[in-house]
C-alpha cells in the first residue's frame, strides 16, 4: 500500500475534523523529526496511523484487545486510551507496518512509557501540539518543543494529569511512569 492509499484508507475511518488533526500531527511530527534528528518518514508514517482506530466501536476495540492478547490493563482505564494499542495492531495487520519503532510510537502516543524512544516522544508531542490543538498551556508547550522534546513532553504530561485530576478521572500508571522517567532523564542528563 502506498502513502496515498494509506492516507485515503485512514481518512475514510474518521470524521473530517479528526483527519485535519491527523494532518496537523503529520506536519508537526515531520518538523520535530527534522529538528531532533529522527527519520521524518517514520515520524510521518506513525502520525498517519496514530488515530486509525480512534473512531472504531468500543466493543470492537475491546474484542481486539482481548482476542489478540494486547495490553489488557488498558481495559481498566479510560476508553480514550484503547485506540493506541488497537491502532498499533491495525497498523501491523492491515497496513503491513513491521517497523517496531513506528508501531511503538503509535502504541504509546497517548500514554507515553518508560524509556520512550525519540520517535515515541516526537509522535506523542506532535499529537499534543499540532496547530489545531487549543487548550490552556498549549502555546507554552509548543515553545518548549523548540528547546527540548523532554521538557515539552513533561509539560504535556503535567497538563494531561492535571486535567484528569480536575475531572476526577483515574490516571493510567504508564503516563505517570513516563513523566517520572523523563524527569529522571533530565536530572541525570540521559
Short mmCIF file of C-alpha atoms in Angstrom, two decimals:
data_model
loop_
_atom_site.label_atom_id
_atom_site.label_comp_id
_atom_site.label_asym_id
_atom_site.label_seq_id
_atom_site.Cartn_x
_atom_site.Cartn_y
_atom_site.Cartn_z
CA UNK A 1 0.00 0.00 0.00
CA UNK A 2 1.48 3.34 -0.98
CA UNK A 3 1.28 6.56 1.04
CA UNK A 4 -1.72 7.97 -0.84
CA UNK A 5 -3.70 4.73 -0.48
CA UNK A 6 -2.89 4.59 3.22
CA UNK A 7 -3.98 8.21 3.71
CA UNK A 8 -7.24 7.59 1.84
CA UNK A 9 -7.94 4.49 3.92
CA UNK A 10 -7.20 6.18 7.26
CA UNK A 11 -9.13 9.31 6.30
CA UNK A 12 -12.20 7.20 5.47
CA UNK A 13 -12.29 5.89 9.05
CA UNK A 14 -12.71 9.22 10.82
CA UNK A 15 -14.65 12.47 10.74
CA UNK A 16 -13.17 15.36 8.75
CA UNK A 17 -12.14 17.27 11.91
CA UNK A 18 -10.13 14.28 13.14
CA UNK A 19 -8.48 13.98 9.74
CA UNK A 20 -7.48 17.65 9.99
CA UNK A 21 -5.96 16.81 13.38
CA UNK A 22 -4.09 13.88 11.80
CA UNK A 23 -2.72 16.16 9.08
CA UNK A 24 -1.54 18.56 11.77
CA UNK A 25 0.16 15.70 13.64
CA UNK A 26 1.82 14.57 10.39
CA UNK A 27 3.27 18.02 9.69
CA UNK A 28 4.32 18.58 13.29
CA UNK A 29 5.91 15.14 13.59
CA UNK A 30 7.97 15.71 10.44
CA UNK A 31 9.12 19.13 11.71
CA UNK A 32 10.07 17.69 15.10
CA UNK A 33 11.86 14.75 13.45
CA UNK A 34 13.89 17.11 11.29
CA UNK A 35 14.68 19.34 14.29
CA UNK A 36 15.73 16.47 16.56
CA UNK A 37 17.45 14.14 14.10
CA UNK A 38 14.86 11.41 13.69
CA UNK A 39 13.72 9.81 10.44
CA UNK A 40 10.92 12.09 9.11
CA UNK A 41 9.42 9.23 7.06
CA UNK A 42 8.98 7.07 10.17
CA UNK A 43 7.54 10.06 12.05
CA UNK A 44 5.06 10.75 9.27
CA UNK A 45 4.05 7.08 8.95
CA UNK A 46 3.36 6.82 12.70
CA UNK A 47 1.45 10.11 12.57
CA UNK A 48 -0.72 8.99 9.64
CA UNK A 49 -1.73 5.86 11.55
CA UNK A 50 -1.76 7.13 15.15
CA UNK A 51 -5.57 7.59 15.29
CA UNK A 52 -6.59 4.93 12.76
CA UNK A 53 -8.77 3.13 15.35
CA UNK A 54 -9.92 6.25 17.25
CA UNK A 55 -13.50 6.07 15.93
CA UNK A 56 -13.92 2.33 15.99
CA UNK A 57 -16.70 0.97 18.16
CA UNK A 58 -15.68 0.45 21.77
CA UNK A 59 -16.88 -3.16 21.66
CA UNK A 60 -14.72 -3.86 18.59
CA UNK A 61 -11.62 -2.38 20.25
CA UNK A 62 -12.27 -4.36 23.42
CA UNK A 63 -12.70 -7.55 21.40
CA UNK A 64 -9.38 -6.98 19.59
CA UNK A 65 -7.56 -6.23 22.86
CA UNK A 66 -8.90 -9.44 24.40
CA UNK A 67 -8.63 -11.76 21.39
CA UNK A 68 -5.18 -10.58 20.30
CA UNK A 69 -3.92 -10.59 23.90
CA UNK A 70 -2.90 -6.94 23.71
CA UNK A 71 -2.36 -4.85 26.85
CA UNK A 72 -5.46 -5.86 28.82
CA UNK A 73 -4.62 -3.43 31.63
CA UNK A 74 -5.95 -0.70 29.35
CA UNK A 75 -9.44 -2.14 29.77
CA UNK A 76 -9.38 -1.00 33.39
CA UNK A 77 -8.83 2.62 32.34
CA UNK A 78 -10.37 5.28 30.15
CA UNK A 79 -11.55 4.05 26.75
CA UNK A 80 -9.73 7.01 25.17
CA UNK A 81 -6.51 5.03 25.64
CA UNK A 82 -7.64 1.90 23.78
CA UNK A 83 -7.27 3.23 20.24
CA UNK A 84 -3.48 3.49 20.60
CA UNK A 85 -2.96 -0.19 21.35
CA UNK A 86 -5.53 -1.25 18.77
CA UNK A 87 -4.08 1.24 16.27
CA UNK A 88 -0.63 -0.33 16.52
CA UNK A 89 -2.15 -3.76 15.92
CA UNK A 90 -4.13 -2.42 12.92
CA UNK A 91 -1.02 -0.72 11.52
CA UNK A 92 0.74 -4.07 11.52
CA UNK A 93 -2.12 -6.35 10.49
CA UNK A 94 -3.96 -4.19 7.97
CA UNK A 95 -1.33 -1.76 6.74
CA UNK A 96 1.71 -4.04 6.79
CA UNK A 97 3.85 -1.90 9.10
CA UNK A 98 6.65 -4.05 10.50
CA UNK A 99 8.95 -1.39 11.98
CA UNK A 100 8.68 -1.85 15.76
CA UNK A 101 9.70 1.78 16.36
CA UNK A 102 6.76 3.02 14.27
CA UNK A 103 4.38 0.53 15.91
CA UNK A 104 5.53 1.56 19.39
CA UNK A 105 5.20 5.25 18.55
CA UNK A 106 1.55 4.55 17.66
CA UNK A 107 1.05 2.31 20.70
CA UNK A 108 2.37 4.86 23.21
CA UNK A 109 1.22 8.16 21.69
CA UNK A 110 -1.49 8.67 24.31
CA UNK A 111 0.20 7.29 27.41
CA UNK A 112 3.94 7.52 26.94
CA UNK A 113 6.11 4.87 28.56
CA UNK A 114 9.33 4.41 30.48
CA UNK A 115 12.28 4.60 28.11
CA UNK A 116 10.48 6.44 25.33
CA UNK A 117 12.42 6.44 22.08
CA UNK A 118 12.96 9.67 20.20
CA UNK A 119 10.25 8.61 17.74
CA UNK A 120 7.84 7.88 20.63
CA UNK A 121 8.49 11.35 22.01
CA UNK A 122 8.04 13.04 18.65
CA UNK A 123 4.69 11.40 17.84
CA UNK A 124 3.34 11.87 21.36
CA UNK A 125 4.39 15.53 21.40
CA UNK A 126 3.13 16.18 17.86
CA UNK A 127 -0.26 14.85 18.98
CA UNK A 128 -0.27 17.37 21.86
CA UNK A 129 0.89 20.45 19.97
CA UNK A 130 -0.32 20.17 16.38
CA UNK A 131 -1.67 23.54 15.15
CA UNK A 132 -5.33 22.60 15.62
CA UNK A 133 -4.94 21.97 19.34
CA UNK A 134 -6.28 24.73 21.56
CA UNK A 135 -6.18 24.19 25.31
CA UNK A 136 -4.75 26.18 28.21
CA UNK A 137 -0.96 25.92 28.14
CA UNK A 138 -0.56 24.55 24.61
CA UNK A 139 1.38 27.63 23.45
CA UNK A 140 3.99 27.21 26.18
CA UNK A 141 4.33 23.51 25.31
CA UNK A 142 4.81 24.50 21.65
CA UNK A 143 7.52 26.94 22.69
CA UNK A 144 9.24 24.31 24.83
CA UNK A 145 9.17 21.91 21.86
CA UNK A 146 11.68 24.16 20.13
CA UNK A 147 14.14 23.72 23.01
CA UNK A 148 13.64 20.20 24.34
CA UNK A 149 11.48 17.23 23.47
CA UNK A 150 11.70 16.05 27.06
CA UNK A 151 10.75 19.36 28.70
CA UNK A 152 7.84 19.79 26.30
CA UNK A 153 6.61 16.24 26.96
CA UNK A 154 6.86 16.69 30.72
CA UNK A 155 4.73 19.83 30.37
CA UNK A 156 2.28 17.88 28.19
CA UNK A 157 2.01 15.05 30.68
CA UNK A 158 1.61 17.58 33.51
CA UNK A 159 -1.26 19.18 31.58
CA UNK A 160 -2.93 15.83 30.94
CA UNK A 161 -2.54 14.67 34.53
CA UNK A 162 -3.88 17.99 35.89
CA UNK A 163 -6.87 17.76 33.54
CA UNK A 164 -7.65 14.20 34.63
CA UNK A 165 -7.30 15.09 38.32
CA UNK A 166 -9.62 18.09 37.87
CA UNK A 167 -12.19 15.81 36.19
CA UNK A 168 -11.90 13.19 38.93
CA UNK A 169 -10.69 10.58 36.44
CA UNK A 170 -8.24 7.76 37.00
CA UNK A 171 -4.73 8.25 35.62
CA UNK A 172 -3.14 5.46 33.61
CA UNK A 173 0.01 4.49 35.57
CA UNK A 174 2.17 4.36 32.44
CA UNK A 175 1.63 8.10 31.94
CA UNK A 176 2.87 8.87 35.44
CA UNK A 177 5.78 6.47 34.90
CA UNK A 178 6.64 8.13 31.58
CA UNK A 179 6.60 11.58 33.18
CA UNK A 180 8.76 10.44 36.09
CA UNK A 181 11.21 8.75 33.73
CA UNK A 182 11.57 11.93 31.67
CA UNK A 183 12.20 13.96 34.83
CA UNK A 184 14.85 11.47 35.91
CA UNK A 185 16.48 11.67 32.46
CA UNK A 186 16.61 15.45 32.81
CA UNK A 187 18.34 15.13 36.21
CA UNK A 188 20.91 12.64 35.01
CA UNK A 189 21.41 14.19 31.60
CA UNK A 190 20.26 10.97 29.93
#
